[in-house]
Structure formats: structure tokens, C-alpha cells
Amino acid sequence: MASFTVENYLKAIYSLSRSNETGVSTNALADHLGTKAATITDMLKKLNANGLVHYKKYQATTLTDKGIEIALNIVRKHRLWEVFLVEKLDFKWDEVHDMAEELEHIDSNELIDRLERFLDNPKFDPHGDPIPDKNGVIERRDQIQLTELKVGQKGYVTGVKDSSKEFLQYLDNQNIELGNELLVKDIFDYDKSRVLIIEGQETTFSQQVCKNLYVNIIE
Amino acid sequence: MASFTVENYLKAIYSLSRSNETGVSTNALADHLGTKAATITDMLKKLNANGLVHYKKYQATTLTDKGIEIALNIVRKHRLWEVFLVEKLDFKWDEVHDMAEELEHIDSNELIDRLERFLDNPKFDPHGDPIPDKNGVIERRDQIQLTELKVGQKGYVTGVKDSSKEFLQYLDNQNIELGNELLVKDIFDYDKSRVLIIEGQETTFSQQVCKNLYVNIIE
DNA sequence: ATATATTTTTAGGCTAATCTAAATTTATAT
DNA sequence: ATATAAATTTAGATTAGCCTAAAAATATAT
């Protein structure tokens, strides 16, 4: 079985691969995992030897199929536990990340399958991220960043791109939650900030905030 | 914070102390934890240095107050997670031990307090063991071993002394569960086996089985 | 095209938790 | 009371995962 540490490496490589199709650099991984580049090199050699990554000296690293499978299972567990914490234990969406980081390593697929059923087979976690099924299949979603909506267009909030505590708490303060309907009333050329009507309430959001909100267009 | 390993040592010392008031021996710990005596000695020195155990060379070890506090918190977490697994995820009582062994190390008291409330503040785990409250207080219970009942006395099953998979599955096969009412109809002098009426059904149990069942007397 | 900067790897070490084998201490039995 | 057995500790190694400092490879800028 993959150790706690190995699971975290695979998850990190998976996660960084989302934004970088060509593969992941040693330094990017070191940053992400809070370790030093030398440590990453050591581990990549081991993961490579165990058939979990494709690694060649000085080149970007990618996951093998086996590596992807393990990473997706960790992501699945992480997101299901987050749903549990929010839906059943009433935690807020900005409070669950660290606990889920631990719970994701509990080693029982039977447990996680039963948890999934107990939670009524949720398809998305509290931040709107999709939950892989037991075969690692992720439901694809046609969500876009709020910045892509033009003036006059309507949408509803489906997720957040940045799930940092700070951003989630900012959204709480603004009373924004998943499912909220909104209309883009105006975009200021100067700083690309937007005037929005969210659930009937007029609010102004910076471009940065809008980039970090995913929406579905309402035709 | 105590590491996963340290937590397991403290829990083991706590657990073995239940049956041996004077303290725990190095070999007993090695057996219980599946490691070698030399390893135990090393660790006891560290735990002693950290104020978690009272350790003197060649003498039985006991937990300090701080050690007891940590051990009880682990026990609390273990038992609450077991209740969750059985009550909410429909696992059987012989299936939950290994998962709870992992879940007990999840590091959040807030999580465990919320879990407790979610489970309606259970006082006992699925094997009848008491769940320490958040201050480490355990509800004392006047349960006795079934072997202490005399012929003609009645009781109901409150717990198991041995919670091995094997014993629990044996009980399942015999349709015995916590709460069952029973009457001691006869005790055979020869092997101390008992004829019992359990929930109206006549059954014979060996002395070993009776020793491992806790009951409350019904006057 | 070459010097400089950046990234990555190598080499050598550290710590926690484990092991085996040998030495020491304590317990037991005659 | 002393020999023997059992339990415990010490000494010296190992492995996983991490580190720093130096070397090597790759990328960038003039």
C-alpha cells in the first residue's frame, strides 16, 4: 500500500497537472508540498521505480495510470469526507480542509463506498469540486469562470477556483454560496471589476474574485 | 502533538494497565504492539523524557496524568468512530476495529465533539465498552462476567470482554447481541459450561464464552 | 554565442521507529 | 545460596523521509 507520504505526493502531482498539461516540475512540487527540491528528486526516483510516475532526470514528471488511479481515489475520499463534515457535522466550507487532509488517508474502500451511500451519492463537494466515482470517473461540467460572462448574461454559482480559507470567508461575508443566481450588470474597463446582481442584491466584485468563481450560464 | 506511534504506545499501556494494576512490563507491551522488547525500551525512555510515562529501568511502567489524558482521548475517539461505523454505515461489530484504529488518530477534538453530538451522545460503543467524555471521565458500570451468575439468576448482556473478530462472529452465529436477556439454568461441574435461556432459547456455552460476556444482574 | 541565472540532481547527514545480537539484571528453582 | 532461566537493556544497523551544500544541467539575456 502507498504510504501517507506517497499518497500526498501523488495527489500533489495530480493536482498540479490540472493546470500544467505537460507535467510537473520539481520546484513546483517542492513549493506545493512545503519540502525542498532535493527531497522531491529522491521521492520521484522511488515513485518511478514503483511505477507510479514517469520520471526522467531534469524533465517534468507525470503520473502513470496506476499513479492516477491512486490519486483519484485520494481525491474521492477527500471530497466525500468534506461532504460528511459539512452536511452531517455542520462544519462550514472553510473549516473542513485540514480534517479532510487526514481523513483521506483512511485505508478502506468499503468504508468510503458506504460513506458515499450514506451521503446520498453526492456528485460535488462543498466547494463545487466533482467527486470521482469508485472507478475514478469524474463527471465533467461545463462551468466557466465568472469573468467570462458578458454584461447582461445570467448564471449561477457552481464552485470556487480558490478554496483558501480567506476566499471562502470573504464569500461568507458577502453571503455568497453555491447555487446563487447572478446577473452581470456592468464591467468597469478600468480594473475589470464587475457590478453584479446576486440573489436580488447589487454587489461589486473585483476581477480577482470573479476569476475565482465558477458559474453555469443560464440561457 | 503526539505522533501516531506515540499515541499507540500510550493506548497500549493504558489498555494493559486495566488488567495489571501494578504497571506494564516491556515484554507485555512488545507482544501487544507486535514489536520487539528492545524497541519498547527505546520508546519508554522517550515517553519518560516527555513526561508521558513513569519509567525506571527494569521496572513496570505506568502512565503519567498527561499520558492517561492522551490515552483516554484516543480511546474516546476510537469508540465514537466505532459507533459511527455501526450505527450510520451499517458495519457489523466485528468489522469496525481496524478502521477505528486509523480514525482514532484524526487530530481534531472539535470533530470528535461534533461526531459525538451527531451520534446522540452514546455512552457505550458497539461492544459495550464505555465512551470517555471530553474530560476523560468514564461512566462506571456494575457489570460482571456471566460466570459470576448462579443457577437461577437472570441478567442481560452488556458487553464483551474479548472483542476479537472470532468471538464476535461466534456470538453472531449464536444470535447473541447486547441487551439480550438470559437466565442461568444449569452449570455443569465437569467443565463449568452453562445451560442458558437466552431470549427464550435454550443454549449451552462453554466457560470460556461465559467469561467473555459481561452482564448486569436482573434482581 | 556566451555569460549568467535558474533549476535540478548528487552527496552526505539527520531523526523516528524499527531490528538483531550481545550484555546485563531480575526472577525462579532446586 | 547459587545456578539457570527469563526479562530487559545496550550497542550497532536499517529504512523512510527529510535536510543543506555543492555540482551539474538547462534556460535566459544580452
Coordinates of C-alpha atoms (C1' of nucleotides) in Angstrom, one line a residue:
Chain A
M1 CA 0.0 0.0 0.0
A2 CA 1.1 3.5 -0.7
S3 CA 2.2 5.3 2.5
F4 CA 0.6 8.5 3.7
T5 CA 3.6 10.4 2.2
V6 CA 3.4 8.7 -1.1
E7 CA -0.3 9.4 -1.3
N8 CA 0.3 13.0 -0.7
Y9 CA 3.0 13.2 -3.5
L10 CA 0.6 11.5 -6.0
K11 CA -2.2 13.9 -5.0
A12 CA 0.1 16.9 -5.4
I13 CA 1.3 15.8 -8.8
Y14 CA -2.3 15.1 -9.9
S15 CA -3.4 18.5 -8.6
L16 CA -0.6 20.4 -10.3
S17 CA -1.1 18.5 -13.5
R18 CA -4.6 20.1 -13.8
S19 CA -3.0 23.5 -14.5
N20 CA 0.0 22.2 -16.4
E21 CA -0.7 19.6 -19.1
T22 CA 2.9 19.0 -19.9
G23 CA 3.8 17.7 -16.4
V24 CA 5.0 19.0 -13.1
S25 CA 8.4 20.5 -12.2
T26 CA 10.5 19.5 -9.2
N27 CA 10.3 23.0 -7.8
A28 CA 6.6 23.3 -8.2
L29 CA 6.2 20.2 -6.2
A30 CA 8.6 21.3 -3.5
D31 CA 6.6 24.5 -3.2
H32 CA 3.3 22.8 -3.1
L33 CA 4.4 20.2 -0.6
G34 CA 6.5 22.5 1.6
T35 CA 9.6 20.5 1.1
K36 CA 13.0 21.0 -0.6
A37 CA 13.7 20.2 -4.2
A38 CA 16.3 17.6 -3.2
T39 CA 13.7 15.7 -1.3
I40 CA 11.4 15.7 -4.3
T41 CA 14.1 14.3 -6.6
D42 CA 14.6 11.5 -4.1
M43 CA 11.0 10.7 -3.9
L44 CA 10.4 10.9 -7.7
K45 CA 13.1 8.3 -8.2
K46 CA 11.2 6.0 -5.8
L47 CA 7.8 6.6 -7.3
N48 CA 9.3 6.0 -10.7
A49 CA 10.8 2.7 -9.5
N50 CA 7.4 1.7 -8.2
G51 CA 5.7 2.5 -11.5
L52 CA 3.7 5.4 -10.1
V53 CA 5.2 8.3 -12.1
H54 CA 7.0 8.8 -15.4
Y55 CA 10.2 10.5 -14.3
K56 CA 13.3 11.4 -16.3
K57 CA 16.2 13.5 -15.0
Y58 CA 15.6 17.2 -15.5
Q59 CA 12.2 16.6 -17.1
A60 CA 8.7 17.3 -16.0
T61 CA 7.0 14.5 -14.2
T62 CA 3.6 12.9 -15.0
L63 CA 1.6 10.2 -13.3
T64 CA 1.3 6.7 -14.7
D65 CA -2.1 5.1 -14.9
K66 CA -1.6 3.4 -11.6
G67 CA -0.5 6.8 -10.1
I68 CA -3.6 8.5 -11.4
E69 CA -5.8 5.7 -10.0
I70 CA -4.4 6.2 -6.6
A71 CA -4.5 10.0 -6.8
L72 CA -8.1 9.9 -7.9
N73 CA -9.0 7.6 -5.0
I74 CA -7.5 10.1 -2.5
V75 CA -9.3 13.0 -4.1
R76 CA -12.5 10.9 -4.0
K77 CA -12.0 10.2 -0.3
H78 CA -11.1 13.8 0.5
R79 CA -14.2 15.2 -1.1
L80 CA -16.6 12.7 0.3
W81 CA -15.3 13.4 3.8
E82 CA -15.7 17.1 3.2
V83 CA -19.4 16.5 2.3
F84 CA -19.7 14.5 5.5
L85 CA -18.2 17.2 7.6
V86 CA -20.4 19.9 6.1
E87 CA -23.7 18.0 5.7
K88 CA -23.7 15.9 8.8
L89 CA -21.5 17.6 11.3
D90 CA -22.4 21.2 10.3
F91 CA -18.9 22.5 9.7
K92 CA -18.6 25.5 7.4
W93 CA -16.9 25.1 4.0
D94 CA -13.8 27.0 5.1
E95 CA -13.3 24.7 8.1
V96 CA -13.1 21.2 6.5
H97 CA -9.9 21.1 4.5
D98 CA -7.4 20.2 7.2
M99 CA -9.6 17.4 8.6
A100 CA -10.2 16.0 5.1
E101 CA -6.5 16.0 4.5
E102 CA -6.2 13.5 7.3
L103 CA -9.4 11.5 6.7
E104 CA -8.5 11.0 3.0
H105 CA -5.7 8.5 4.1
I106 CA -8.0 6.2 6.0
D107 CA -7.4 2.9 4.2
S108 CA -10.8 1.3 3.4
N109 CA -12.7 1.4 0.1
E110 CA -15.6 -0.4 1.7
L111 CA -15.8 2.5 4.2
I112 CA -15.7 5.1 1.6
D113 CA -18.3 3.4 -0.6
R114 CA -20.6 3.1 2.4
L115 CA -20.0 6.8 3.3
E116 CA -20.9 7.7 -0.2
R117 CA -24.2 5.9 0.0
F118 CA -24.8 7.4 3.5
L119 CA -24.4 10.8 2.0
D120 CA -26.8 10.0 -0.9
N121 CA -24.2 9.7 -3.6
P122 CA -23.2 13.4 -3.8
K123 CA -21.6 14.4 -7.1
F124 CA -19.8 17.5 -5.8
D125 CA -18.1 18.5 -2.6
P126 CA -18.9 21.7 -0.6
H127 CA -16.7 23.8 -2.8
G128 CA -18.3 22.6 -6.0
D129 CA -15.5 20.2 -7.0
P130 CA -16.6 17.0 -8.6
I131 CA -16.3 13.7 -6.7
P132 CA -14.7 10.8 -8.7
D133 CA -16.8 7.7 -8.6
K134 CA -15.3 4.4 -7.3
N135 CA -13.8 3.8 -10.8
G136 CA -12.2 7.1 -10.8
V137 CA -14.6 8.6 -13.3
I138 CA -15.2 12.3 -12.8
E139 CA -18.4 13.9 -14.1
R140 CA -17.4 16.7 -16.5
R141 CA -19.1 20.0 -16.0
D142 CA -19.4 22.9 -18.4
Q143 CA -18.7 25.6 -15.8
I144 CA -16.8 28.7 -16.7
Q145 CA -15.1 31.5 -14.7
L146 CA -17.4 34.4 -13.8
T147 CA -15.1 36.7 -15.8
E148 CA -16.3 35.0 -19.0
L149 CA -19.8 36.2 -18.6
K150 CA -20.7 39.3 -20.6
V151 CA -22.8 42.2 -19.4
G152 CA -26.4 41.2 -19.3
Q153 CA -25.7 37.5 -19.0
K154 CA -27.0 35.4 -16.2
G155 CA -25.6 32.4 -14.4
Y156 CA -25.5 30.6 -11.1
V157 CA -22.5 29.8 -8.9
T158 CA -21.3 26.3 -9.2
G159 CA -17.9 26.3 -7.5
V160 CA -14.8 28.1 -6.4
K161 CA -11.4 28.0 -8.1
D162 CA -9.6 29.2 -5.0
S163 CA -10.7 27.3 -1.9
S164 CA -8.5 29.0 0.5
K165 CA -9.9 29.8 3.9
E166 CA -9.5 33.5 3.2
F167 CA -11.5 33.4 0.0
L168 CA -14.3 31.2 1.4
Q169 CA -14.6 33.5 4.4
Y170 CA -14.8 36.5 2.1
L171 CA -17.7 34.8 0.2
D172 CA -19.4 34.1 3.5
N173 CA -19.2 37.7 4.5
Q174 CA -20.8 38.6 1.1
N175 CA -23.4 36.0 1.7
I176 CA -22.4 34.2 -1.5
E177 CA -23.0 30.4 -1.7
L178 CA -23.2 27.7 -4.3
G179 CA -26.4 27.9 -6.3
N180 CA -26.8 31.6 -6.0
E181 CA -28.1 33.2 -9.2
L182 CA -26.5 36.3 -10.6
L183 CA -26.6 38.8 -13.4
V184 CA -23.6 40.8 -14.7
K185 CA -24.9 44.4 -14.7
D186 CA -21.7 46.2 -15.6
I187 CA -17.9 45.6 -16.1
F188 CA -15.6 48.6 -15.5
D189 CA -13.0 48.9 -18.1
Y190 CA -10.5 50.4 -15.7
D191 CA -9.9 47.5 -13.3
K192 CA -12.3 44.9 -14.8
S193 CA -14.3 44.8 -11.6
R194 CA -18.0 43.8 -12.0
V195 CA -21.3 45.1 -10.8
L196 CA -23.5 42.0 -10.2
I197 CA -27.0 41.4 -9.0
I198 CA -26.7 38.3 -6.8
E199 CA -30.0 36.9 -5.5
G200 CA -31.6 40.3 -6.0
Q201 CA -28.7 42.2 -4.2
E202 CA -26.4 44.6 -6.1
T203 CA -22.7 44.0 -5.3
T204 CA -19.3 44.9 -6.8
F205 CA -16.6 42.3 -7.1
S206 CA -13.0 42.7 -8.2
Q207 CA -11.7 40.8 -11.2
Q208 CA -9.7 38.6 -8.9
V209 CA -12.9 37.5 -7.1
C210 CA -14.7 36.9 -10.4
K211 CA -11.9 34.8 -11.7
N212 CA -12.2 32.5 -8.7
L213 CA -15.9 31.9 -9.0
Y214 CA -17.2 29.2 -11.3
V215 CA -20.6 29.6 -12.9
N216 CA -23.0 28.0 -15.3
I217 CA -24.6 30.2 -17.8
I218 CA -28.4 30.5 -17.7
E219 CA -29.6 30.9 -21.3
Chain B
M1 CA 1.4 16.7 19.3
A2 CA 2.0 13.0 20.0
S3 CA 2.8 11.1 16.8
F4 CA 0.6 8.3 15.6
T5 CA 3.2 5.8 17.1
V6 CA 3.3 7.6 20.5
E7 CA -0.5 7.6 20.6
N8 CA -0.5 3.8 20.0
Y9 CA 2.1 3.2 22.8
L10 CA 0.1 5.2 25.3
K11 CA -3.1 3.5 24.3
A12 CA -1.4 0.1 24.7
I13 CA 0.0 1.0 28.1
Y14 CA -3.5 2.2 29.2
S15 CA -5.1 -0.9 27.9
L16 CA -2.7 -3.3 29.5
S17 CA -2.9 -1.4 32.8
R18 CA -6.6 -2.3 33.1
S19 CA -5.7 -5.9 33.8
N20 CA -2.5 -5.2 35.7
E21 CA -2.7 -2.5 38.3
T22 CA 1.0 -2.5 39.2
G23 CA 2.1 -1.4 35.7
V24 CA 3.0 -2.9 32.4
S25 CA 6.1 -4.9 31.5
T26 CA 8.3 -4.4 28.5
N27 CA 7.5 -7.8 27.1
A28 CA 3.8 -7.4 27.5
L29 CA 4.0 -4.2 25.5
A30 CA 6.1 -5.8 22.9
D31 CA 3.6 -8.6 22.5
H32 CA 0.7 -6.3 22.4
L33 CA 2.2 -3.9 19.9
G34 CA 3.9 -6.6 17.7
T35 CA 7.3 -5.1 18.1
K36 CA 10.5 -6.3 19.9
A37 CA 11.4 -5.6 23.5
A38 CA 14.4 -3.5 22.6
T39 CA 12.1 -1.2 20.6
I40 CA 9.8 -0.8 23.6
T41 CA 12.7 0.1 25.9
D42 CA 13.8 2.8 23.5
M43 CA 10.4 4.3 23.3
L44 CA 9.7 4.1 27.0
K45 CA 12.8 6.2 27.5
K46 CA 11.5 8.8 25.1
L47 CA 8.0 8.8 26.6
N48 CA 9.5 9.2 30.1
A49 CA 11.6 12.1 28.9
N50 CA 8.4 13.7 27.6
G51 CA 6.6 13.2 30.8
L52 CA 4.1 10.7 29.4
V53 CA 5.1 7.6 31.5
H54 CA 6.8 6.8 34.7
Y55 CA 9.7 4.5 33.7
K56 CA 12.6 3.2 35.6
K57 CA 15.0 0.6 34.2
Y58 CA 13.8 -3.0 34.7
Q59 CA 10.6 -1.9 36.4
A60 CA 6.9 -1.9 35.3
T61 CA 5.8 1.2 33.5
T62 CA 2.7 3.4 34.3
L63 CA 1.2 6.4 32.6
T64 CA 1.5 9.9 34.0
D65 CA -1.6 12.0 34.3
K66 CA -0.7 13.6 30.9
G67 CA -0.2 10.1 29.4
I68 CA -3.6 9.0 30.7
E69 CA -5.3 12.1 29.3
I70 CA -3.9 11.4 25.8
A71 CA -4.7 7.7 26.1
L72 CA -8.3 8.3 27.1
N73 CA -8.8 10.8 24.3
I74 CA -7.7 8.1 21.8
V75 CA -10.0 5.6 23.4
R76 CA -12.8 8.1 23.2
K77 CA -12.2 8.7 19.5
H78 CA -11.8 5.0 18.8
R79 CA -15.2 4.2 20.4
L80 CA -17.1 7.1 18.9
W81 CA -15.9 6.2 15.4
E82 CA -17.0 2.6 16.1
V83 CA -20.4 3.8 16.9
F84 CA -20.5 5.8 13.7
L85 CA -19.4 2.9 11.6
V86 CA -22.0 0.6 13.1
E87 CA -24.9 3.0 13.6
K88 CA -24.6 5.1 10.5
L89 CA -22.7 3.0 8.0
D90 CA -24.2 -0.4 9.0
F91 CA -21.0 -2.2 9.6
K92 CA -21.2 -5.2 11.9
W93 CA -19.5 -5.1 15.3
D94 CA -16.8 -7.5 14.2
E95 CA -15.8 -5.3 11.2
V96 CA -15.0 -2.0 12.7
H97 CA -11.9 -2.4 14.8
D98 CA -9.2 -1.8 12.1
M99 CA -10.9 1.2 10.7
A100 CA -11.3 2.7 14.1
E101 CA -7.7 2.1 14.7
E102 CA -6.9 4.5 12.0
L103 CA -9.7 7.0 12.6
E104 CA -8.8 7.4 16.3
H105 CA -5.7 9.3 15.2
I106 CA -7.5 12.0 13.3
D107 CA -6.4 15.2 15.1
S108 CA -9.4 17.3 15.9
N109 CA -11.3 17.5 19.1
E110 CA -13.9 19.7 17.5
L111 CA -14.5 17.0 15.0
I112 CA -14.9 14.3 17.7
D113 CA -17.2 16.5 19.8
R114 CA -19.4 17.1 16.8
L115 CA -19.4 13.5 15.9
E116 CA -20.5 12.7 19.5
R117 CA -23.4 15.0 19.2
F118 CA -24.3 13.7 15.7
L119 CA -24.5 10.2 17.3
D120 CA -26.7 11.4 20.1
N121 CA -24.1 11.2 22.8
P122 CA -23.7 7.5 23.0
K123 CA -22.3 6.2 26.3
F124 CA -21.1 2.8 25.0
D125 CA -19.5 1.5 21.9
P126 CA -20.9 -1.4 19.8
H127 CA -19.0 -3.9 22.1
G128 CA -20.5 -2.4 25.3
D129 CA -17.3 -0.5 26.2
P130 CA -17.9 2.9 27.8
I131 CA -17.0 6.0 25.9
P132 CA -15.0 8.6 27.9
D133 CA -16.5 12.1 27.8
K134 CA -14.5 15.0 26.6
N135 CA -12.9 15.4 30.0
G136 CA -11.8 11.8 30.1
V137 CA -14.5 10.7 32.6
I138 CA -15.7 7.2 32.1
E139 CA -19.1 6.2 33.4
R140 CA -18.6 3.3 35.8
R141 CA -20.8 0.3 35.3
D142 CA -21.5 -2.6 37.7
Q143 CA -21.3 -5.2 35.1
I144 CA -19.9 -8.7 35.9
Q145 CA -18.8 -11.7 34.0
L146 CA -21.5 -14.1 33.1
T147 CA -19.6 -16.8 35.0
E148 CA -20.5 -14.9 38.3
L149 CA -24.2 -15.6 37.8
K150 CA -25.5 -18.5 39.9
V151 CA -28.1 -21.0 38.7
G152 CA -31.5 -19.4 38.6
Q153 CA -30.1 -15.8 38.3
K154 CA -31.1 -13.6 35.4
G155 CA -29.2 -10.9 33.6
Y156 CA -28.8 -9.1 30.3
V157 CA -25.8 -8.8 28.1
T158 CA -24.0 -5.5 28.5
G159 CA -20.7 -6.1 26.7
V160 CA -17.9 -8.4 25.7
K161 CA -14.5 -8.9 27.4
D162 CA -12.9 -10.3 24.3
S163 CA -13.7 -8.3 21.2
S164 CA -11.8 -10.4 18.7
K165 CA -13.4 -10.9 15.3
E166 CA -13.6 -14.6 16.1
F167 CA -15.5 -14.3 19.3
L168 CA -17.9 -11.6 17.9
Q169 CA -18.6 -13.8 14.9
Y170 CA -19.3 -16.7 17.2
L171 CA -21.8 -14.6 19.0
D172 CA -23.4 -13.6 15.8
N173 CA -23.8 -17.2 14.8
Q174 CA -25.5 -17.8 18.1
N175 CA -27.7 -14.8 17.6
I176 CA -26.4 -13.1 20.8
E177 CA -26.3 -9.4 20.9
L178 CA -26.1 -6.6 23.5
G179 CA -29.3 -6.3 25.6
N180 CA -30.3 -9.9 25.3
E181 CA -31.9 -11.3 28.5
L182 CA -30.7 -14.6 29.9
L183 CA -31.2 -17.0 32.7
V184 CA -28.7 -19.5 34.0
K185 CA -30.5 -22.8 34.0
D186 CA -27.6 -25.1 34.9
I187 CA -23.9 -25.2 35.4
F188 CA -22.0 -28.4 34.7
D189 CA -19.5 -29.2 37.4
Y190 CA -17.4 -31.1 35.0
D191 CA -16.3 -28.3 32.6
K192 CA -18.1 -25.3 34.1
S193 CA -20.1 -24.9 30.9
R194 CA -23.6 -23.3 31.3
V195 CA -27.0 -24.1 30.0
L196 CA -28.7 -20.7 29.4
I197 CA -32.1 -19.5 28.3
I198 CA -31.3 -16.5 26.1
E199 CA -34.3 -14.6 24.8
G200 CA -36.4 -17.7 25.3
Q201 CA -33.9 -20.0 23.5
E202 CA -32.0 -22.7 25.4
T203 CA -28.3 -22.8 24.6
T204 CA -25.1 -24.2 26.1
F205 CA -22.0 -22.1 26.4
S206 CA -18.5 -23.1 27.5
Q207 CA -16.9 -21.5 30.5
Q208 CA -14.6 -19.5 28.2
V209 CA -17.5 -18.0 26.3
C210 CA -19.3 -17.1 29.6
K211 CA -16.1 -15.5 31.0
N212 CA -16.0 -13.2 28.0
L213 CA -19.6 -12.0 28.3
Y214 CA -20.4 -9.1 30.6
V215 CA -23.9 -9.0 32.1
N216 CA -25.9 -6.9 34.5
I217 CA -27.9 -8.9 37.1
I218 CA -31.7 -8.5 37.0
E219 CA -33.0 -8.7 40.6
Chain C
dA1 C1' 27.2 32.7 -28.7
dT2 C1' 28.4 33.1 -24.4
dA3 C1' 27.9 34.6 -19.7
dT4 C1' 24.6 34.4 -16.0
dA5 C1' 20.7 32.8 -13.7
dT6 C1' 17.7 29.2 -12.5
dT7 C1' 16.5 24.5 -11.9
dT8 C1' 17.6 20.0 -10.7
dT9 C1' 20.4 16.5 -9.1
dT10 C1' 24.0 14.4 -6.2
dA11 C1' 26.5 13.6 -1.9
dG12 C1' 26.5 13.3 2.7
dG13 C1' 23.8 13.7 7.1
dC14 C1' 19.8 13.7 10.5
dT15 C1' 15.7 11.7 13.1
dA16 C1' 12.0 8.5 14.3
dA17 C1' 11.0 4.0 14.7
dT18 C1' 12.3 -0.3 14.0
dC19 C1' 15.5 -4.6 14.1
dT20 C1' 19.3 -8.4 15.8
dA21 C1' 22.7 -9.9 18.8
dA22 C1' 25.1 -9.5 22.9
dA23 C1' 25.3 -8.0 27.7
dT24 C1' 23.1 -7.2 32.0
dT25 C1' 19.7 -7.5 35.5
dT26 C1' 16.0 -9.8 37.9
dA27 C1' 13.3 -13.9 38.9
dT28 C1' 13.0 -18.9 39.8
dA29 C1' 14.1 -23.5 41.2
dT30 C1' 16.4 -26.7 43.4
Chain D
dA1 C1' 22.5 -19.9 48.1
dT2 C1' 23.6 -20.4 43.8
dA3 C1' 22.8 -21.9 39.1
dT4 C1' 19.7 -21.4 35.5
dA5 C1' 16.1 -19.2 33.1
dA6 C1' 13.6 -15.2 31.8
dA7 C1' 13.2 -10.4 31.1
dT8 C1' 15.3 -6.2 30.0
dT9 C1' 18.6 -3.1 28.3
dT10 C1' 22.5 -1.7 25.4
dA11 C1' 25.0 -1.4 21.1
dG12 C1' 25.1 -1.1 16.5
dA13 C1' 22.3 -1.2 12.0
dT14 C1' 18.4 -0.3 8.8
dT15 C1' 14.7 2.4 6.3
dA16 C1' 11.7 6.3 5.1
dG17 C1' 11.5 10.9 4.6
dC18 C1' 13.6 14.9 5.3
dC19 C1' 17.6 18.4 5.2
dT20 C1' 22.0 21.5 3.5
dA21 C1' 25.6 22.5 0.4
dA22 C1' 27.9 21.7 -3.7
dA23 C1' 27.8 20.1 -8.5
dA24 C1' 25.7 19.7 -12.9
dA25 C1' 22.3 20.6 -16.4
dT26 C1' 19.1 23.6 -18.5
dA27 C1' 17.1 28.2 -19.6
dT28 C1' 17.6 33.1 -20.3
dA29 C1' 19.5 37.5 -21.6
dT30 C1' 22.3 40.3 -23.9

